[in-house]
mmCIF file with all atom_site columns, C-alpha atoms in Angstrom:
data_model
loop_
_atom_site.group_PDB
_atom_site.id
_atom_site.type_symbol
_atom_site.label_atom_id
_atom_site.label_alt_id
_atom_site.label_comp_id
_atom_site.label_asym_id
_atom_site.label_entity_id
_atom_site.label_seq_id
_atom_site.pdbx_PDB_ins_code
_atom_site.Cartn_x
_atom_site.Cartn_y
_atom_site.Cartn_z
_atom_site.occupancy
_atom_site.B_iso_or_equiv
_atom_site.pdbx_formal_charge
_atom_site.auth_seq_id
_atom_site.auth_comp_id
_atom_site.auth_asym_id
_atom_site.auth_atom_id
_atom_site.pdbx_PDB_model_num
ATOM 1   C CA . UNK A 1 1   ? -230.111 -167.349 -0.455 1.00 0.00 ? 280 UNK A CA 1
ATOM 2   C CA . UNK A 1 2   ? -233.275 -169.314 0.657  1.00 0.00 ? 281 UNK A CA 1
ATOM 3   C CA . UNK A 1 3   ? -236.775 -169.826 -0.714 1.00 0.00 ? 282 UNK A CA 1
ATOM 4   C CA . UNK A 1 4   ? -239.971 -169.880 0.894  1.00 0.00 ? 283 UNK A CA 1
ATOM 5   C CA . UNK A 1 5   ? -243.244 -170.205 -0.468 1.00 0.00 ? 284 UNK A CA 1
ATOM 6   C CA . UNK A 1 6   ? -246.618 -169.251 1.301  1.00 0.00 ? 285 UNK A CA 1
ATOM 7   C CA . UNK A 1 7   ? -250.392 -169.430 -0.269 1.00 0.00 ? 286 UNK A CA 1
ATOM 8   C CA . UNK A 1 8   ? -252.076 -165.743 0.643  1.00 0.00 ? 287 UNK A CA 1
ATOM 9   C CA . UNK A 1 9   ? -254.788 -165.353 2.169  1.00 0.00 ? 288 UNK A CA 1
ATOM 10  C CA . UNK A 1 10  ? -254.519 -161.811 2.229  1.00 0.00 ? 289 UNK A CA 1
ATOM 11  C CA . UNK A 1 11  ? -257.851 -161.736 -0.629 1.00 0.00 ? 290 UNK A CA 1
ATOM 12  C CA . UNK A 1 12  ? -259.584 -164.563 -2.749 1.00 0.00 ? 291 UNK A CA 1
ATOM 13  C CA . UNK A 1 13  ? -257.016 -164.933 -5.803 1.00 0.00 ? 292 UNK A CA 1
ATOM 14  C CA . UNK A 1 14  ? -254.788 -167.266 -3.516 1.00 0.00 ? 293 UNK A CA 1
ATOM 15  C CA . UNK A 1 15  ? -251.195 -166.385 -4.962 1.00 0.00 ? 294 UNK A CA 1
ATOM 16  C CA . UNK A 1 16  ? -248.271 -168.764 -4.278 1.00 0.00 ? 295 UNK A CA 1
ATOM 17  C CA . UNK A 1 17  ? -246.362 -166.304 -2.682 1.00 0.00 ? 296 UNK A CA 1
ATOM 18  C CA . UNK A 1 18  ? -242.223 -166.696 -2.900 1.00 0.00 ? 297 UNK A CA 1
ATOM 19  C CA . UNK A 1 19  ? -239.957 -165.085 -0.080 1.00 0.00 ? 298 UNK A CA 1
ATOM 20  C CA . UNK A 1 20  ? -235.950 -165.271 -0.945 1.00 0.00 ? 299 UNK A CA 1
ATOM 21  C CA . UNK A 1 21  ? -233.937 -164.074 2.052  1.00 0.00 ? 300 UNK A CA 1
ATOM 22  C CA . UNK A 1 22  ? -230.408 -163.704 2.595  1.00 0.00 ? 301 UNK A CA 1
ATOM 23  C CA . UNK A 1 23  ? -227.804 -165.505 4.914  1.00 0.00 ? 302 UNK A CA 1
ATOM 24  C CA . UNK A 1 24  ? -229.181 -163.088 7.452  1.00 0.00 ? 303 UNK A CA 1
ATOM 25  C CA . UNK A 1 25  ? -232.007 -163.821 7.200  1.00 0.00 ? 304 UNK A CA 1
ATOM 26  C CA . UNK A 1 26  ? -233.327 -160.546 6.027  1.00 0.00 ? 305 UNK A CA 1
ATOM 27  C CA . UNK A 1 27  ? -235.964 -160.376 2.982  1.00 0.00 ? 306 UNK A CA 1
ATOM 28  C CA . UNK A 1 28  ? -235.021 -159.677 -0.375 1.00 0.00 ? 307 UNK A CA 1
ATOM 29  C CA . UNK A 1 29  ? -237.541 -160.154 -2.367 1.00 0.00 ? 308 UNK A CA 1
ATOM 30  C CA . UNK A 1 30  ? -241.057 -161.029 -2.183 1.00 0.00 ? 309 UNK A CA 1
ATOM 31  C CA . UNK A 1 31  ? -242.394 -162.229 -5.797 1.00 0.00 ? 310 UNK A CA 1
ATOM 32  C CA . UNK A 1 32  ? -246.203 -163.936 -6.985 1.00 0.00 ? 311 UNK A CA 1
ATOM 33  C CA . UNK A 1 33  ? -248.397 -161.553 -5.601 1.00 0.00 ? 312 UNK A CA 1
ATOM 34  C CA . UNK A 1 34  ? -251.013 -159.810 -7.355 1.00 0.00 ? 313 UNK A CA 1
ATOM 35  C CA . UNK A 1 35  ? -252.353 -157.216 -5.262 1.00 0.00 ? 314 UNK A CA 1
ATOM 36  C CA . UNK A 1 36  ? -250.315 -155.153 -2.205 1.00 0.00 ? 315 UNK A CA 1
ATOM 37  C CA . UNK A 1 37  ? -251.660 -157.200 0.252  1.00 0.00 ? 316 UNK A CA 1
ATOM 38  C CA . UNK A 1 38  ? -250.092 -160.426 -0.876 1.00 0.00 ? 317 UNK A CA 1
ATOM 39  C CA . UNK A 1 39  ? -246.970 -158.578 -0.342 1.00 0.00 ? 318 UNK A CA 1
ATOM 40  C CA . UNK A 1 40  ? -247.753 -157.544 2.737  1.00 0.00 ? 319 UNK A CA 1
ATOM 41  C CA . UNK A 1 41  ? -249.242 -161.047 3.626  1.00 0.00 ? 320 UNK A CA 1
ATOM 42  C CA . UNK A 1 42  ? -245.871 -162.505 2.662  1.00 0.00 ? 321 UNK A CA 1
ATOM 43  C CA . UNK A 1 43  ? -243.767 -159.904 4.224  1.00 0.00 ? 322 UNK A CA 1
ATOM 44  C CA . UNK A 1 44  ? -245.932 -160.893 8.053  1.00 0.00 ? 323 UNK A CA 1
ATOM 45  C CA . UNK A 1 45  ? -246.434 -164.677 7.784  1.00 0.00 ? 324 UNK A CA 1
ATOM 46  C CA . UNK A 1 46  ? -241.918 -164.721 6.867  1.00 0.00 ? 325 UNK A CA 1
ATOM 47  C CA . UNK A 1 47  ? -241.507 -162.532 9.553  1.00 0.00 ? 326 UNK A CA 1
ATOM 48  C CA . UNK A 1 48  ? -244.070 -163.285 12.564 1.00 0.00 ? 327 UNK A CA 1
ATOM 49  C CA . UNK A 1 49  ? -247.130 -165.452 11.745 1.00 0.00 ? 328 UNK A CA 1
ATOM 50  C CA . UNK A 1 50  ? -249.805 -164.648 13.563 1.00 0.00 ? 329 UNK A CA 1
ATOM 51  C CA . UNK A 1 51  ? -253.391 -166.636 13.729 1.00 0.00 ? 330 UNK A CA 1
ATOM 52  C CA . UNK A 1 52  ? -256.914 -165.683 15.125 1.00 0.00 ? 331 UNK A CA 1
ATOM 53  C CA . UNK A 1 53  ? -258.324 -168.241 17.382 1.00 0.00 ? 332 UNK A CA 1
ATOM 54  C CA . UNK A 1 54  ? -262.285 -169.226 17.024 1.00 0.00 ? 333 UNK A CA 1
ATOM 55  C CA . UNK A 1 55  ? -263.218 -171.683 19.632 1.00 0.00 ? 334 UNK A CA 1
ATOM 56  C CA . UNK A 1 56  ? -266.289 -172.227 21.989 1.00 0.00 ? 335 UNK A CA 1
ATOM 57  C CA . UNK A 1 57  ? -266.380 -172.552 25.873 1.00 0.00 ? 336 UNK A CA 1
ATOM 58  C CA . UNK A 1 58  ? -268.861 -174.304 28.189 1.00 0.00 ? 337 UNK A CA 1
ATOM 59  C CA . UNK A 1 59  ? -271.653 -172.377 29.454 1.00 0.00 ? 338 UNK A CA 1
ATOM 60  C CA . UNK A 1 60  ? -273.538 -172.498 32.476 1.00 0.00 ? 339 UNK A CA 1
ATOM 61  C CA . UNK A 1 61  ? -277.557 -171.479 32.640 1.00 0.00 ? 340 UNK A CA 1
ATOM 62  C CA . UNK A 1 62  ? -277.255 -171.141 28.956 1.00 0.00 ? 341 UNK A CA 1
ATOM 63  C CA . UNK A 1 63  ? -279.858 -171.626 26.047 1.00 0.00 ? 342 UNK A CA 1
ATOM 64  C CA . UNK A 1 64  ? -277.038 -173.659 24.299 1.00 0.00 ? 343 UNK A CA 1
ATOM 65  C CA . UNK A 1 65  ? -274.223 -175.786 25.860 1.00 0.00 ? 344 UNK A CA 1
ATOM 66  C CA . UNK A 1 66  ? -271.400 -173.753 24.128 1.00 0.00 ? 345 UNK A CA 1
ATOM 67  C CA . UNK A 1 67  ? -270.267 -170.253 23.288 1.00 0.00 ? 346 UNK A CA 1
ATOM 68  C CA . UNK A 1 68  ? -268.489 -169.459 20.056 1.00 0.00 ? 347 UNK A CA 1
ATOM 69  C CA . UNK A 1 69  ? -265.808 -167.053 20.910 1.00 0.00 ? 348 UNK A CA 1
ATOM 70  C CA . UNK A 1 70  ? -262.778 -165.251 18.998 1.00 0.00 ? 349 UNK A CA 1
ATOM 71  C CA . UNK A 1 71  ? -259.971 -163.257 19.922 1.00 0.00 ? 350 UNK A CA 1
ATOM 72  C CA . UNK A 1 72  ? -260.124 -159.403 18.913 1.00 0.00 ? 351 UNK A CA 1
ATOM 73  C CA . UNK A 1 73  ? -256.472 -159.544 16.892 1.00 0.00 ? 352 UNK A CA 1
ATOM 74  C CA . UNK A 1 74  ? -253.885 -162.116 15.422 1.00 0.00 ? 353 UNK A CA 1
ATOM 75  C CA . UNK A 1 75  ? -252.002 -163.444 18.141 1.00 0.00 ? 354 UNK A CA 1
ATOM 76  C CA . UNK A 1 76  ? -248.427 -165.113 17.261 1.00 0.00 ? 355 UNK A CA 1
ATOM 77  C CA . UNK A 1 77  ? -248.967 -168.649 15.866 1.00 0.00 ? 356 UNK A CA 1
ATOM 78  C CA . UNK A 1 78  ? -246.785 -170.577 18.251 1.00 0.00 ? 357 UNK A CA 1
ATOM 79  C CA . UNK A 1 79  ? -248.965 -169.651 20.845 1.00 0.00 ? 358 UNK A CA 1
ATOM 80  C CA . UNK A 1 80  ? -252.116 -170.407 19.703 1.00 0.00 ? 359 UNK A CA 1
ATOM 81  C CA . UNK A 1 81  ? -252.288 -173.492 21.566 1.00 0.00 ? 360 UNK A CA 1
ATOM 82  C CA . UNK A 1 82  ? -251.813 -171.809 25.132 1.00 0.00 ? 361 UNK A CA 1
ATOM 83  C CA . UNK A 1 83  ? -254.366 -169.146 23.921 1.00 0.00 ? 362 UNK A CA 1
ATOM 84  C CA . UNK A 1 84  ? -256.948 -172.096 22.956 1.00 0.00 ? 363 UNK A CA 1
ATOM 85  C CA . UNK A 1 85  ? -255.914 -174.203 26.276 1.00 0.00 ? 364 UNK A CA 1
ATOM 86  C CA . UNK A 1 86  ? -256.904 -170.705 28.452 1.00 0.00 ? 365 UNK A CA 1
ATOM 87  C CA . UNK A 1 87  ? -259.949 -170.233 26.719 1.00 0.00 ? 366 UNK A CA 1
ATOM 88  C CA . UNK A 1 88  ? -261.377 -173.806 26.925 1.00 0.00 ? 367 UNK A CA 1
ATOM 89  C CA . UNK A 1 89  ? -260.567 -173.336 30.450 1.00 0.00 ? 368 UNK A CA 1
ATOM 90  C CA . UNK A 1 90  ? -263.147 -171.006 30.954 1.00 0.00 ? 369 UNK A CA 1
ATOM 91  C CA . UNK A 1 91  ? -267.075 -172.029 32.126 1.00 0.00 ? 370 UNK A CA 1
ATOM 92  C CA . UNK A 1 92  ? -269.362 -168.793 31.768 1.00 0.00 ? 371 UNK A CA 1
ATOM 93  C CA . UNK A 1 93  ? -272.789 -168.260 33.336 1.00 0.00 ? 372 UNK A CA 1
ATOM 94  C CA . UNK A 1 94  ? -275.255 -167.030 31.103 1.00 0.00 ? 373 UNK A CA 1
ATOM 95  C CA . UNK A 1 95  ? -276.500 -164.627 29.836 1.00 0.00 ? 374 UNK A CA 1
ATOM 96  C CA . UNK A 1 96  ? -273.765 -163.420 27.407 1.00 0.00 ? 375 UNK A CA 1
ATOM 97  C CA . UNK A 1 97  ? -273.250 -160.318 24.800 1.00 0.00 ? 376 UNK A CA 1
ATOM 98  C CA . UNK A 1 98  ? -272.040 -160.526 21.706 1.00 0.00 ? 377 UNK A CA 1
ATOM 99  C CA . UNK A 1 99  ? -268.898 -158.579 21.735 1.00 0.00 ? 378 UNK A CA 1
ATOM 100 C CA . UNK A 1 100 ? -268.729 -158.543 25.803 1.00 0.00 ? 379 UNK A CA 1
ATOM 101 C CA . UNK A 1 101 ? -264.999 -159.156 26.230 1.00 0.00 ? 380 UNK A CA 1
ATOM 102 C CA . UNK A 1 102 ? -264.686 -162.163 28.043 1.00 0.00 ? 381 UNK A CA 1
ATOM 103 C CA . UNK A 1 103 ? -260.815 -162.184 28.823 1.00 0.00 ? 382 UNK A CA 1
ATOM 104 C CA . UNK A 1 104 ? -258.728 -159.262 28.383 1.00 0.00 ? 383 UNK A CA 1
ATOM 105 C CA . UNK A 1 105 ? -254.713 -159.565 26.828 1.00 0.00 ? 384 UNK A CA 1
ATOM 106 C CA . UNK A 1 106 ? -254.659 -163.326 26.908 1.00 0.00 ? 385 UNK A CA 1
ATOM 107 C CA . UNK A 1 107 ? -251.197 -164.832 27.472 1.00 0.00 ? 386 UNK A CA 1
ATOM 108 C CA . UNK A 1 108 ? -249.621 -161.159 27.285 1.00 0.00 ? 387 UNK A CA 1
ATOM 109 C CA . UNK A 1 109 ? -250.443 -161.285 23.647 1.00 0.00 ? 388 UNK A CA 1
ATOM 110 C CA . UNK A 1 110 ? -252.613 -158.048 23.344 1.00 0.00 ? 389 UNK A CA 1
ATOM 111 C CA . UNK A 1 111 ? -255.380 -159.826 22.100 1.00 0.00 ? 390 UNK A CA 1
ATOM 112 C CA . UNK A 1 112 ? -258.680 -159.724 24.255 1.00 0.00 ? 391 UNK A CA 1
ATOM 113 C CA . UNK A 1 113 ? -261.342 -162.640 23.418 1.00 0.00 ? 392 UNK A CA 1
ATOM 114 C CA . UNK A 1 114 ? -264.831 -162.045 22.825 1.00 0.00 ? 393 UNK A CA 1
ATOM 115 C CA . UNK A 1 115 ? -268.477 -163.317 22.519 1.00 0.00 ? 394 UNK A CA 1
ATOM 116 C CA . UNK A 1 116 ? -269.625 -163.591 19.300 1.00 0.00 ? 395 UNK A CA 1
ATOM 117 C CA . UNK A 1 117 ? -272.982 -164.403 19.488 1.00 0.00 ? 396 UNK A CA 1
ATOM 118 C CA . UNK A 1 118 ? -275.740 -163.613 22.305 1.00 0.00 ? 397 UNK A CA 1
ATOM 119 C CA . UNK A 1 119 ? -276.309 -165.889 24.835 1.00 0.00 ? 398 UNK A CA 1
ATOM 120 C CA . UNK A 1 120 ? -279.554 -165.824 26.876 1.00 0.00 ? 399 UNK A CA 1
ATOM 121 C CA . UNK A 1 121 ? -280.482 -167.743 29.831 1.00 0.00 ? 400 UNK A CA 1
ATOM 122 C CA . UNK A 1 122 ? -282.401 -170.634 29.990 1.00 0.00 ? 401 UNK A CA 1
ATOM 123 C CA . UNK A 1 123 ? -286.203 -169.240 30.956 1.00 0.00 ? 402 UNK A CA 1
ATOM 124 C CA . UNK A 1 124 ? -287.344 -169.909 34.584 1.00 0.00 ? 403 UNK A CA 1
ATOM 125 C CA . UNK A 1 125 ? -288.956 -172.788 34.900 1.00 0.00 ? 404 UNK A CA 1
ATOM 126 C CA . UNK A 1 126 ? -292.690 -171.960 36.183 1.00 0.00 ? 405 UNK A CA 1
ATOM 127 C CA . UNK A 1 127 ? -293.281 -172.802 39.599 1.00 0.00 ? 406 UNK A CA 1
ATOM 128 C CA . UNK A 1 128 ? -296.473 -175.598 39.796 1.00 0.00 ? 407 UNK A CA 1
#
């Protein structure tokens, strides 16, 4: 049997989650949860851990330099890098919607990312 031991994040109490598994490798027991999502939490991050990714990207025309952007679901935590090297390799023109998806299924993982704020154009300059 072996021993793992995750904080949750699954709500604010922070439990120090344990996960014993077998020789197989399969769960046994999840124990130090306090609500059903701990043990859920526990149950996801032994099994497949999975991360958002939050990151801005250079904009062109913009009001501001950068745009914060997110992806949509959880993709799998050892490729969160690759996810956050394709996004940063992205240069938008402005403007931008929050919510307009930006890249669909990044890296195959099913996860699209999006705008999360509006970005407006810089106003015209007037002509002299």
């Amino acid at each position: 049997m072996h021993t793992t031991t995750y904080l949750c994040i699954g709500c604010p109490l922070g439990c120090r989650l344990e996960v014993e598994e077998d020789e197989a490798h399969q769960i046994v027991e999840v124990r130090g949860y306090d609500c059903k999502r701990g043990q859920e939490y526990a149950k996801q991050e032994h099994a497949d851990p999975r991360r958002m990714v939050t990151t801005s990207i250079n904009v062109h025309n913009g009001l501001w330099a950068r745009l914060p952007v997110k992806t949509t679901q959880p993709v799998p935590k050892n490729s969160v890098l690759a996810v956050n090297r394709v996004i940063q390799s992205l240069t938008l023109t402005a403007p931008v919607k929050l919510g307009e998806v930006l890249l669909r299924d990044v890296l195959g993982t099913g996860a699209d990312v999006v705008a999360t704020r509006d970005m407006p154009a810089q106003p015209a300059l007037a002509a002299d």
